[in-house]
Coordinates of C-alpha atoms and ligand atoms in Angstrom, one line a residue:
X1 CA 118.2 322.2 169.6
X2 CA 120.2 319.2 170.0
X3 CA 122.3 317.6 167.3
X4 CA 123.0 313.8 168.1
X5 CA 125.0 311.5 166.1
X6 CA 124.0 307.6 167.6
X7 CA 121.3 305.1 167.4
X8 CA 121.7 305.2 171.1
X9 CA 121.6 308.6 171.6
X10 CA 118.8 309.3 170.1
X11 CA 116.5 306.1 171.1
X12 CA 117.6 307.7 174.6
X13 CA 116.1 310.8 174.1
X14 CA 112.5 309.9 172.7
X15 CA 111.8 307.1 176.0
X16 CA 113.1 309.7 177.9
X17 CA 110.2 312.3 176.3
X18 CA 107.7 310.0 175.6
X19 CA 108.0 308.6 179.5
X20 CA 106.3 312.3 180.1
X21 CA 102.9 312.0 180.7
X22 CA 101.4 313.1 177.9
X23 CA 104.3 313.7 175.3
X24 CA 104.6 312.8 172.2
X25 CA 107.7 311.9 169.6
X26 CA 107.5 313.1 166.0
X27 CA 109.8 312.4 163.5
X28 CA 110.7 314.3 160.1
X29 CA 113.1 312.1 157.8
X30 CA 115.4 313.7 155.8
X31 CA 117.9 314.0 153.5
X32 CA 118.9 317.5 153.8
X33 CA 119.4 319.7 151.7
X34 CA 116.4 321.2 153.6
X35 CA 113.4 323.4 151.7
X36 CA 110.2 325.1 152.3
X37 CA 108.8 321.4 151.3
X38 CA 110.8 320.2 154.5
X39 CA 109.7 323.2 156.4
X40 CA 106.1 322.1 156.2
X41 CA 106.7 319.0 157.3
X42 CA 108.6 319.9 160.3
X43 CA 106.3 322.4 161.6
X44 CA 103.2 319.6 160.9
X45 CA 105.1 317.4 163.4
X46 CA 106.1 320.5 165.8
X47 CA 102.3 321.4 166.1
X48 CA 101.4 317.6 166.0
X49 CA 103.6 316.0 168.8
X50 CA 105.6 317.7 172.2
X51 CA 108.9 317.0 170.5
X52 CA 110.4 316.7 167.1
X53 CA 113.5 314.9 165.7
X54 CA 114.6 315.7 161.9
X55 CA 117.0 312.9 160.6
X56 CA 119.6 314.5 158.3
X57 CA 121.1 311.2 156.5
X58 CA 122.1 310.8 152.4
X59 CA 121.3 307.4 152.4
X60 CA 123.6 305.8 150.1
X61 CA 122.0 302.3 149.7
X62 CA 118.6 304.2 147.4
X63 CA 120.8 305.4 145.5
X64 CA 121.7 303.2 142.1
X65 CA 125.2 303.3 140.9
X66 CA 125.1 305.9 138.2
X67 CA 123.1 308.3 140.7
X68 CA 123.6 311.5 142.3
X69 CA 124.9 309.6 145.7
X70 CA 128.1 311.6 145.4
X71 CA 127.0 315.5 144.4
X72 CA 123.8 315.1 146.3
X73 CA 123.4 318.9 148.3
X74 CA 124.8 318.4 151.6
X75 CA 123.8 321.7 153.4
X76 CA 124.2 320.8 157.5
X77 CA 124.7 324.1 158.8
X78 CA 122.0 325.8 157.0
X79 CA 119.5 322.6 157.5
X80 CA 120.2 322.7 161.0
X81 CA 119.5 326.3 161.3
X82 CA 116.3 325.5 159.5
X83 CA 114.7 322.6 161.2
X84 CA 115.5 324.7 164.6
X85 CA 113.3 327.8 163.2
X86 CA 111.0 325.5 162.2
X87 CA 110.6 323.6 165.7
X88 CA 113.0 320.5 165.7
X89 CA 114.1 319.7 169.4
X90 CA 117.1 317.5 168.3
X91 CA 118.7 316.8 164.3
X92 CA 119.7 313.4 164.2
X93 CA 122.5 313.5 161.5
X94 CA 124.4 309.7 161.8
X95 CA 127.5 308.6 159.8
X96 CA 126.7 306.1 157.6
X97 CA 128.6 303.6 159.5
X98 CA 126.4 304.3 162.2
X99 CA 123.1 302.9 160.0
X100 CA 125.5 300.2 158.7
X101 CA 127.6 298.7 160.5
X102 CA 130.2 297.0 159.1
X103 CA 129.2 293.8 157.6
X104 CA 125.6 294.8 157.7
X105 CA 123.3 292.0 155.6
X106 CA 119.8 293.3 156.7
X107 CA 117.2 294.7 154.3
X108 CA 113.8 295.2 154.7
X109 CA 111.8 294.4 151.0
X110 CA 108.5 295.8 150.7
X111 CA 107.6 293.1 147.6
X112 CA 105.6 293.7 144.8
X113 CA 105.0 297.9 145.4
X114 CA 108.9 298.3 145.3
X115 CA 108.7 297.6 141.5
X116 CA 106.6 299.9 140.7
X117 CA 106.8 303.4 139.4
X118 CA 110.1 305.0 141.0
X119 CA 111.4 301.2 142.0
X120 CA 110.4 300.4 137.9
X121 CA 113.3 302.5 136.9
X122 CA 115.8 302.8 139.7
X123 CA 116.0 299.3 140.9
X124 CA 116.8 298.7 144.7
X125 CA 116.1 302.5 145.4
X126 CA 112.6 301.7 147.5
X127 CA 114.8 298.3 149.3
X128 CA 117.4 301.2 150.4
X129 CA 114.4 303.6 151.5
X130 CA 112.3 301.1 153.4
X131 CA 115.4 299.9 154.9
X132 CA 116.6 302.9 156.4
X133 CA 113.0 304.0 157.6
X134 CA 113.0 301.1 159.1
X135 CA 116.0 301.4 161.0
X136 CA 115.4 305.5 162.0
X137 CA 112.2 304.4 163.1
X138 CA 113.4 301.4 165.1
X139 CA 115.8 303.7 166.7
X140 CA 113.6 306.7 167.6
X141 CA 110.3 305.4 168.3
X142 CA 108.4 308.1 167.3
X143 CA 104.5 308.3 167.5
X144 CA 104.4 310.0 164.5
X145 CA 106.8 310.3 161.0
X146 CA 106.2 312.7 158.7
X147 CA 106.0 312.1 154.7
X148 CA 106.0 314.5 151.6
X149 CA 102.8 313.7 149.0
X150 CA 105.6 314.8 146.8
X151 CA 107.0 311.3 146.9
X152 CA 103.5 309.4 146.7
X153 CA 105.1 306.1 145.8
X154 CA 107.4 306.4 148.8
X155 CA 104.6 306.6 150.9
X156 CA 102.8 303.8 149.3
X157 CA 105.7 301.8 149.9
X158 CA 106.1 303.4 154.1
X159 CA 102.7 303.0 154.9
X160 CA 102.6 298.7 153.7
X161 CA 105.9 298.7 155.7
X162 CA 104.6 300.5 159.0
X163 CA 102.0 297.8 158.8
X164 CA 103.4 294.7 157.7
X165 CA 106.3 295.2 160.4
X166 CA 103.4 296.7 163.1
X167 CA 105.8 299.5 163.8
X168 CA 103.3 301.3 165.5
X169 CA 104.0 304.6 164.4
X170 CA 101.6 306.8 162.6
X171 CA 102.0 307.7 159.1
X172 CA 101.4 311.2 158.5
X173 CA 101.2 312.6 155.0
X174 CA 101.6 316.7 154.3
X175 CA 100.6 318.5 151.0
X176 CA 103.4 319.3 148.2
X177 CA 104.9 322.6 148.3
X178 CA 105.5 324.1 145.2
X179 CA 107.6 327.3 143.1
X180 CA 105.3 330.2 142.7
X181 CA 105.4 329.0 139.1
X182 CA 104.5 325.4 140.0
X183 CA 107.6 323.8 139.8
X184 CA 107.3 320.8 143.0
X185 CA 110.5 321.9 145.6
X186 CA 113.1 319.6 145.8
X187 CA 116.6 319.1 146.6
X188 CA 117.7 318.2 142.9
X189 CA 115.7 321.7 141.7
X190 CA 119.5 322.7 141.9
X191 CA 120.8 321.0 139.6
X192 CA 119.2 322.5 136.8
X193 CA 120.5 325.4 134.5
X194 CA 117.8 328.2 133.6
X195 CA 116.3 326.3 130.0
X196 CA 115.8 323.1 132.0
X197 CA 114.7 325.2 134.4
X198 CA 111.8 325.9 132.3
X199 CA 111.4 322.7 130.8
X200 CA 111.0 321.2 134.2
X201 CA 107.6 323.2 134.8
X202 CA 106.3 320.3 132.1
X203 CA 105.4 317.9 134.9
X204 CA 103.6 320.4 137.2
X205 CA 101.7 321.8 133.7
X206 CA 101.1 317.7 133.3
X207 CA 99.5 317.7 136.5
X208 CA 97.6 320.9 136.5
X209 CA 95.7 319.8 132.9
X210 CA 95.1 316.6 134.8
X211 CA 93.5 317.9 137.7
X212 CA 91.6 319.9 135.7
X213 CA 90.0 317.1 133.4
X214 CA 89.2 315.4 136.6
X215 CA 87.3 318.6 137.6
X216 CA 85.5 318.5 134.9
X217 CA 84.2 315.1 135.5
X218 CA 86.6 313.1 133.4
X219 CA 87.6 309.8 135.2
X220 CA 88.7 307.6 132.2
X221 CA 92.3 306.8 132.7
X222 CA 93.1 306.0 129.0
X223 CA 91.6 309.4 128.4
X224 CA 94.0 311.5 131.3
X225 CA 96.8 309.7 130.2
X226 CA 96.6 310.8 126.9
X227 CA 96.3 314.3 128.0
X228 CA 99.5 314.1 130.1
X229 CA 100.9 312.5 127.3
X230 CA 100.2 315.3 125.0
X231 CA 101.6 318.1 127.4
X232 CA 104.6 316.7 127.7
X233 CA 104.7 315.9 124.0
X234 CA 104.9 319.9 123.6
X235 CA 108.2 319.6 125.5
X236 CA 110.5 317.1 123.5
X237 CA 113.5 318.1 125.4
X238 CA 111.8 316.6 128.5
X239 CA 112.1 312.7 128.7
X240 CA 109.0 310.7 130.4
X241 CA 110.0 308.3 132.5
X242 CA 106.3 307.6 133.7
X243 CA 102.9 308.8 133.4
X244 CA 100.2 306.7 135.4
X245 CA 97.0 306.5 137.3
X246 CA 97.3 304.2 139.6
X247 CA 95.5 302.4 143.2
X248 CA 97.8 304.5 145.8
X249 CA 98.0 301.6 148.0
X250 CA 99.1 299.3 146.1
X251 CA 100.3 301.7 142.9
X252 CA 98.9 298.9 140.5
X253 CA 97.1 300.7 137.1
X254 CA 93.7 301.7 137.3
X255 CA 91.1 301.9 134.8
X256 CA 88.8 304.7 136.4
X257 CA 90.1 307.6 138.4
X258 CA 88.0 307.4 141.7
X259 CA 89.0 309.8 144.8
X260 CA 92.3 308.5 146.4
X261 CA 93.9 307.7 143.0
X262 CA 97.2 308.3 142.3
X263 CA 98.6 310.6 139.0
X264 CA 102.2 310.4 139.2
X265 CA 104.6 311.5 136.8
X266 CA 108.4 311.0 136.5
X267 CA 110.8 312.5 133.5
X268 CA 114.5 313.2 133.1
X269 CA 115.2 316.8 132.5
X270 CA 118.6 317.2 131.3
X271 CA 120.0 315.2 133.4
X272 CA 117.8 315.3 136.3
X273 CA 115.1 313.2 137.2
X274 CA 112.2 315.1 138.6
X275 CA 109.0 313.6 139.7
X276 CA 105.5 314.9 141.0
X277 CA 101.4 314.3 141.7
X278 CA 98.3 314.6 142.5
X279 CA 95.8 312.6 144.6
X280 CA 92.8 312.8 142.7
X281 CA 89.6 314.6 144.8
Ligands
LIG301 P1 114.2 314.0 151.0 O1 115.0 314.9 151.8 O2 114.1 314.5 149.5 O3 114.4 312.6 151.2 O4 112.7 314.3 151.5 C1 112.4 314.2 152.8 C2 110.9 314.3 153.0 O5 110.5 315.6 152.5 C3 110.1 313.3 152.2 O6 109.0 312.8 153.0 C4 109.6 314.1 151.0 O7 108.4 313.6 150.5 C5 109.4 315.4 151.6 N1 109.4 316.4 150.6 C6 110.3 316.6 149.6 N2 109.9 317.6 148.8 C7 108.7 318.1 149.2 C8 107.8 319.1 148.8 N3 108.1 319.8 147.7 N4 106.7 319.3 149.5 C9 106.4 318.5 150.6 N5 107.3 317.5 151.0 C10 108.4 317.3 150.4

């Protein structure tokens, strides 16, 4: 496995493999820190296309001034040794003055969706996501990149992108992985101490009772609400940021759950902010 650390470099190697006949590019983007909830997504895009780049990059510009930008895990050794086991051909891990440049003024603004759920409460964070998707997709050309259900706004946000820029790469969405206990993986999971540990299994418990009403043939939205609302009323310690069922392609509030809806949930545990979801059947 190759690790490369330019724009160049890397746009070099995928028209290099995609100029062989019948290769494709895949591409897994990352922040590191990399999980079994990574994992998946690597080895989708390793059995998916001929090659596979994993972008490593903390992008500082989704990332609000009082965030985690600073203590966010940076684990390059290990994440390297992962995404090779997993099947990555080449880690792209830039500086951050290689995805801006000095003086850089461009943004790309996904409008209306960016205000919504996660870009409600951490203004600018989907402008700094879009933007750097843009720009790692711009530069490796994939055929393919590779998204986690586990941010379901993100890819809400991607997939108007991919098509309102024609990109022309295909948006491929994998399944959440979760704790044998529930608990969604993610890279902030470390930051909690053993209560909040606990506490944190609120929003997959919020989820579970969810998916079960809907099983059951409840598809009022007032109604699940209030049932998400109530289980995380048993856990005061946990702070909702947002419970909602909303359209997942535009993430505007529905009325009636139909299949494709979104139920997403964000809430600060401690001081962690933890999110998760479920598409409804
Ligand atoms: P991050 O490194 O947190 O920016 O995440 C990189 C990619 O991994 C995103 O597409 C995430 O949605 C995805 N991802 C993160 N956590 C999980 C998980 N528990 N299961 C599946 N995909 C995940």
């Amino acid at each position: 496995m190759e690790i490369v650390r330019t724009v160049a470099e890397l746009r070099a190697w995928s028209r290099a493999e995609r100029g062989r006949a019948g290769n494709t590019v895949g591409l897994v983007p990352t922040m590191g820190a990399l999980h079994a909830g990574h994992a998946l997504l690597i080895r989708a895009a390793a059995t998916g296309c001929g090659q596979v780049a994993v972008s490593i990059f903390v992008n500082p510009t989704q990332f609000g001034p009082n965030e985690d930008y600073a203590r966010y895990p940076r684990t390059f050794e290990a994440d390297c040794a992962l995404a090779e086991a997993e099947g990555a051909h080449v880690v792209f891990a830039p500086g951050v003055e290689e995805m801006y440049p000095a003086g850089a003024a461009s943004f790309v603004e996904v409008e209306g969706l960016s205000d919504r759920l996660d870009g409600k409460s951490r203004p600018g964070h989907f402008r700094g996501v879009a933007t750097v998707v843009a720009k790692l997709l711009i530069a490796a050309e994939p055929d393919r990149a590779y998204f986690g259900q586990k941010d379901a706004a993100q890819v809400a946000v991607l997939r108007r992108m991919v098509a309102d820029l024609r990109l022309g790469t295909g948006v491929v969405v994998c399944p959440i992985v979760r704790e044998p206990d529930g608990l969604a993986l993610s890279s902030r999971n470390i930051y909690l101490n053993a209560a909040e540990r606990a506490q944190a299994l609120t929003l997959s418990r919020a989820v579970r009772e969810t998916e079960a009403r809907v099983a059951a043939g409840e598809r009022r939205a007032d109604v699940l609400l209030a049932a998400a609302r109530a289980v995380f009323a048993e856990e005061p310690a946990v702070r909702v940021d947002y419970i909602e069922l909303v359209d997942w392609a535009t993430l505007e509030p529905v009325s009636t759950a139909t299949p494709g809806t979104l139920f997403a949930v964000a809430a600060w545990v401690g001081a962690t902010r933890l999110i998760d979801n479920s598409i409804v059947a």
